[in-house]
Amino acid sequence: MAVTTALPGWLKPMNRLVKLLSRTGLPLGTIHVLSVPGRTTGAMRATPVSPLTVDGKRYVLSPLPTSDWVRNAQVAGWGLLAAGRKSSRVRLEEVTDPVEKAAVLRAFPAEVPTGVPFFVRVGAVTSGSPDEFEAAAPGCVVFRVVS
């Protein structure tokens, strides 16, 4: 399945709103804000993510492997993960093992059901089925979040 390179028009305004609400301490379900230093400037760049836990390990993932936050995380290898006003520095280890990636993607629809529509919207999957998410694993980027 082809993943679109064009982001939905609502994404940037929605991300700004989520970051603002997070800073106020408002609980946002599974959503956290991940800040990663930019590749060029080193300035912290924030994006909403929904961490999930699989086999006792935490992960964040993206169906868009060339998105700026993914490329920044690949270069930096660390970030600040915030839930409301609480923030902690984390190491971001890109998962390259196809079996581990598949297991994380398979768990995503059950662990983060509110994230499924985004994957559908960008064309990574057509439904919320665990099998389809698992099949999409090679085209996604997964980071293990280590405190």
PDB file of C-alpha atoms in Angstrom:
ATOM      1  CA  MET A   1       0.000   0.000   0.000  1.00  0.00           C
ATOM      2  CA  ALA A   2       1.368   3.429  -0.936  1.00  0.00           C
ATOM      3  CA  VAL A   3       1.759   5.905   1.868  1.00  0.00           C
ATOM      4  CA  THR A   4       1.010   9.496   0.943  1.00  0.00           C
ATOM      5  CA  THR A   5       3.723  12.091   1.314  1.00  0.00           C
ATOM      6  CA  ALA A   6       1.212  14.925   1.654  1.00  0.00           C
ATOM      7  CA  LEU A   7       0.104  15.470   5.207  1.00  0.00           C
ATOM      8  CA  PRO A   8      -3.560  16.231   5.876  1.00  0.00           C
ATOM      9  CA  GLY A   9      -4.235  19.988   6.053  1.00  0.00           C
ATOM     10  CA  TRP A  10      -5.709  19.693   9.550  1.00  0.00           C
ATOM     11  CA  LEU A  11      -2.573  18.058  10.996  1.00  0.00           C
ATOM     12  CA  LYS A  12      -0.443  21.143  11.776  1.00  0.00           C
ATOM     13  CA  PRO A  13      -3.247  23.140  13.452  1.00  0.00           C
ATOM     14  CA  MET A  14      -4.309  20.046  15.402  1.00  0.00           C
ATOM     15  CA  ASN A  15      -0.726  19.380  16.522  1.00  0.00           C
ATOM     16  CA  ARG A  16      -0.435  22.994  17.735  1.00  0.00           C
ATOM     17  CA  LEU A  17      -3.655  22.610  19.721  1.00  0.00           C
ATOM     18  CA  VAL A  18      -2.542  19.300  21.246  1.00  0.00           C
ATOM     19  CA  LYS A  19       0.824  20.783  22.281  1.00  0.00           C
ATOM     20  CA  LEU A  20      -0.937  23.770  23.862  1.00  0.00           C
ATOM     21  CA  LEU A  21      -3.400  21.591  25.763  1.00  0.00           C
ATOM     22  CA  SER A  22      -0.579  19.329  26.914  1.00  0.00           C
ATOM     23  CA  ARG A  23       1.369  22.273  28.337  1.00  0.00           C
ATOM     24  CA  THR A  24      -1.669  23.222  30.426  1.00  0.00           C
ATOM     25  CA  GLY A  25      -1.580  19.780  32.031  1.00  0.00           C
ATOM     26  CA  LEU A  26      -4.851  18.614  30.497  1.00  0.00           C
ATOM     27  CA  PRO A  27      -4.914  14.794  30.169  1.00  0.00           C
ATOM     28  CA  LEU A  28      -5.043  13.817  26.500  1.00  0.00           C
ATOM     29  CA  GLY A  29      -5.550  10.069  26.656  1.00  0.00           C
ATOM     30  CA  THR A  30      -2.656   8.249  25.021  1.00  0.00           C
ATOM     31  CA  ILE A  31      -1.150  11.416  23.531  1.00  0.00           C
ATOM     32  CA  HIS A  32       2.234  12.672  24.726  1.00  0.00           C
ATOM     33  CA  VAL A  33       4.463  15.350  23.228  1.00  0.00           C
ATOM     34  CA  LEU A  34       7.881  14.276  21.984  1.00  0.00           C
ATOM     35  CA  SER A  35      10.479  17.013  21.524  1.00  0.00           C
ATOM     36  CA  VAL A  36      13.583  16.165  19.527  1.00  0.00           C
ATOM     37  CA  PRO A  37      16.493  18.436  18.556  1.00  0.00           C
ATOM     38  CA  GLY A  38      16.373  19.522  14.915  1.00  0.00           C
ATOM     39  CA  ARG A  39      18.968  18.120  12.533  1.00  0.00           C
ATOM     40  CA  THR A  40      20.193  21.518  11.389  1.00  0.00           C
ATOM     41  CA  THR A  41      19.491  24.035  14.142  1.00  0.00           C
ATOM     42  CA  GLY A  42      19.456  21.822  17.214  1.00  0.00           C
ATOM     43  CA  ALA A  43      16.306  23.655  18.305  1.00  0.00           C
ATOM     44  CA  MET A  44      13.788  21.398  20.022  1.00  0.00           C
ATOM     45  CA  ARG A  45      10.928  20.404  17.715  1.00  0.00           C
ATOM     46  CA  ALA A  46       7.769  19.008  19.302  1.00  0.00           C
ATOM     47  CA  THR A  47       5.227  16.599  17.885  1.00  0.00           C
ATOM     48  CA  PRO A  48       2.335  14.680  19.445  1.00  0.00           C
ATOM     49  CA  VAL A  49       2.891  10.916  19.675  1.00  0.00           C
ATOM     50  CA  SER A  50       1.055   8.035  21.296  1.00  0.00           C
ATOM     51  CA  PRO A  51       3.492   5.723  23.065  1.00  0.00           C
ATOM     52  CA  LEU A  52       2.466   2.120  23.495  1.00  0.00           C
ATOM     53  CA  THR A  53       3.833  -0.727  25.570  1.00  0.00           C
ATOM     54  CA  VAL A  54       4.494  -4.162  24.076  1.00  0.00           C
ATOM     55  CA  ASP A  55       6.117  -6.928  26.115  1.00  0.00           C
ATOM     56  CA  GLY A  56       7.096  -4.423  28.803  1.00  0.00           C
ATOM     57  CA  LYS A  57       8.881  -2.058  26.397  1.00  0.00           C
ATOM     58  CA  ARG A  58       7.647   1.392  25.322  1.00  0.00           C
ATOM     59  CA  TYR A  59       7.559   2.466  21.691  1.00  0.00           C
ATOM     60  CA  VAL A  60       6.607   5.369  19.462  1.00  0.00           C
ATOM     61  CA  LEU A  61       6.057   4.928  15.759  1.00  0.00           C
ATOM     62  CA  SER A  62       5.246   6.658  12.531  1.00  0.00           C
ATOM     63  CA  PRO A  63       3.781   5.516   9.218  1.00  0.00           C
ATOM     64  CA  LEU A  64       5.704   8.397   7.588  1.00  0.00           C
ATOM     65  CA  PRO A  65       9.406   7.436   7.574  1.00  0.00           C
ATOM     66  CA  THR A  66      10.510  10.742   6.034  1.00  0.00           C
ATOM     67  CA  SER A  67       8.627  13.028   8.427  1.00  0.00           C
ATOM     68  CA  ASP A  68      10.799  15.644  10.110  1.00  0.00           C
ATOM     69  CA  TRP A  69      10.333  14.336  13.645  1.00  0.00           C
ATOM     70  CA  VAL A  70      11.384  10.836  12.539  1.00  0.00           C
ATOM     71  CA  ARG A  71      14.479  12.069  10.716  1.00  0.00           C
ATOM     72  CA  ASN A  72      15.384  14.288  13.689  1.00  0.00           C
ATOM     73  CA  ALA A  73      14.991  11.351  16.104  1.00  0.00           C
ATOM     74  CA  GLN A  74      17.118   9.119  13.878  1.00  0.00           C
ATOM     75  CA  VAL A  75      19.947  11.659  13.995  1.00  0.00           C
ATOM     76  CA  ALA A  76      19.643  12.739  17.637  1.00  0.00           C
ATOM     77  CA  GLY A  77      18.783   9.403  19.245  1.00  0.00           C
ATOM     78  CA  TRP A  78      17.091  11.147  22.175  1.00  0.00           C
ATOM     79  CA  GLY A  79      14.224  13.415  23.050  1.00  0.00           C
ATOM     80  CA  LEU A  80      12.014  14.786  25.801  1.00  0.00           C
ATOM     81  CA  LEU A  81       8.753  12.912  26.269  1.00  0.00           C
ATOM     82  CA  ALA A  82       6.066  14.907  28.036  1.00  0.00           C
ATOM     83  CA  ALA A  83       2.688  13.886  29.399  1.00  0.00           C
ATOM     84  CA  GLY A  84       1.046  17.084  30.526  1.00  0.00           C
ATOM     85  CA  ARG A  85       3.551  19.096  32.534  1.00  0.00           C
ATOM     86  CA  LYS A  86       5.718  16.079  33.390  1.00  0.00           C
ATOM     87  CA  SER A  87       8.652  15.595  31.025  1.00  0.00           C
ATOM     88  CA  SER A  88      11.533  13.152  30.962  1.00  0.00           C
ATOM     89  CA  ARG A  89      14.577  12.706  28.773  1.00  0.00           C
ATOM     90  CA  VAL A  90      14.466   9.437  26.832  1.00  0.00           C
ATOM     91  CA  ARG A  91      16.718   7.556  24.470  1.00  0.00           C
ATOM     92  CA  LEU A  92      15.125   6.723  21.112  1.00  0.00           C
ATOM     93  CA  GLU A  93      16.443   3.487  19.617  1.00  0.00           C
ATOM     94  CA  GLU A  94      15.242   2.748  16.105  1.00  0.00           C
ATOM     95  CA  VAL A  95      13.927  -0.805  15.855  1.00  0.00           C
ATOM     96  CA  THR A  96      15.352  -2.608  12.840  1.00  0.00           C
ATOM     97  CA  ASP A  97      14.382  -6.170  13.755  1.00  0.00           C
ATOM     98  CA  PRO A  98      11.423  -7.003  11.480  1.00  0.00           C
ATOM     99  CA  VAL A  99       9.873  -9.378  14.039  1.00  0.00           C
ATOM    100  CA  GLU A 100       9.901  -6.741  16.794  1.00  0.00           C
ATOM    101  CA  LYS A 101       8.550  -4.049  14.423  1.00  0.00           C
ATOM    102  CA  ALA A 102       5.743  -6.357  13.313  1.00  0.00           C
ATOM    103  CA  ALA A 103       4.792  -7.130  16.924  1.00  0.00           C
ATOM    104  CA  VAL A 104       4.635  -3.418  17.785  1.00  0.00           C
ATOM    105  CA  LEU A 105       2.531  -2.563  14.730  1.00  0.00           C
ATOM    106  CA  ARG A 106       0.233  -5.533  15.381  1.00  0.00           C
ATOM    107  CA  ALA A 107      -0.411  -4.228  18.924  1.00  0.00           C
ATOM    108  CA  PHE A 108      -1.019  -0.628  17.816  1.00  0.00           C
ATOM    109  CA  PRO A 109      -4.759  -0.828  16.942  1.00  0.00           C
ATOM    110  CA  ALA A 110      -5.617  -2.323  20.342  1.00  0.00           C
ATOM    111  CA  GLU A 111      -3.257  -0.123  22.362  1.00  0.00           C
ATOM    112  CA  VAL A 112      -3.889   3.169  20.527  1.00  0.00           C
ATOM    113  CA  PRO A 113      -7.250   2.867  18.757  1.00  0.00           C
ATOM    114  CA  THR A 114      -7.489   6.656  18.387  1.00  0.00           C
ATOM    115  CA  GLY A 115      -4.330   6.546  16.231  1.00  0.00           C
ATOM    116  CA  VAL A 116      -5.806   4.161  13.652  1.00  0.00           C
ATOM    117  CA  PRO A 117      -7.584   6.888  11.609  1.00  0.00           C
ATOM    118  CA  PHE A 118      -4.275   8.687  11.050  1.00  0.00           C
ATOM    119  CA  PHE A 119      -2.701   5.523   9.605  1.00  0.00           C
ATOM    120  CA  VAL A 120      -5.742   5.112   7.361  1.00  0.00           C
ATOM    121  CA  ARG A 121      -5.652   8.768   6.296  1.00  0.00           C
ATOM    122  CA  VAL A 122      -1.997   8.599   5.171  1.00  0.00           C
ATOM    123  CA  GLY A 123      -2.585   5.318   3.350  1.00  0.00           C
ATOM    124  CA  ALA A 124      -0.488   3.025   5.550  1.00  0.00           C
ATOM    125  CA  VAL A 125      -3.530   0.768   6.166  1.00  0.00           C
ATOM    126  CA  THR A 126      -7.149   0.627   5.058  1.00  0.00           C
ATOM    127  CA  SER A 127      -8.632  -0.650   8.321  1.00  0.00           C
ATOM    128  CA  GLY A 128      -7.804  -1.157  11.980  1.00  0.00           C
ATOM    129  CA  SER A 129      -7.055  -4.859  11.657  1.00  0.00           C
ATOM    130  CA  PRO A 130      -3.964  -6.087  13.534  1.00  0.00           C
ATOM    131  CA  ASP A 131      -3.025  -8.213  10.510  1.00  0.00           C
ATOM    132  CA  GLU A 132      -3.005  -5.185   8.238  1.00  0.00           C
ATOM    133  CA  PHE A 133      -0.940  -3.153  10.717  1.00  0.00           C
ATOM    134  CA  GLU A 134       1.545  -6.015  11.001  1.00  0.00           C
ATOM    135  CA  ALA A 135       1.817  -6.165   7.202  1.00  0.00           C
ATOM    136  CA  ALA A 136       2.520  -2.403   7.141  1.00  0.00           C
ATOM    137  CA  ALA A 137       5.512  -2.736   9.508  1.00  0.00           C
ATOM    138  CA  PRO A 138       8.236  -2.620   6.817  1.00  0.00           C
ATOM    139  CA  GLY A 139       7.057   0.851   5.714  1.00  0.00           C
ATOM    140  CA  CYS A 140       6.834   2.299   9.217  1.00  0.00           C
ATOM    141  CA  VAL A 141       9.463   3.581  11.623  1.00  0.00           C
ATOM    142  CA  VAL A 142       9.451   2.314  15.205  1.00  0.00           C
ATOM    143  CA  PHE A 143      11.504   3.686  18.073  1.00  0.00           C
ATOM    144  CA  ARG A 144      11.996   1.936  21.395  1.00  0.00           C
ATOM    145  CA  VAL A 145      11.681   4.545  24.160  1.00  0.00           C
ATOM    146  CA  VAL A 146      14.256   3.981  26.893  1.00  0.00           C
ATOM    147  CA  SER A 147      14.084   6.052  30.094  1.00  0.00           C
TER     148      SER A 147
END
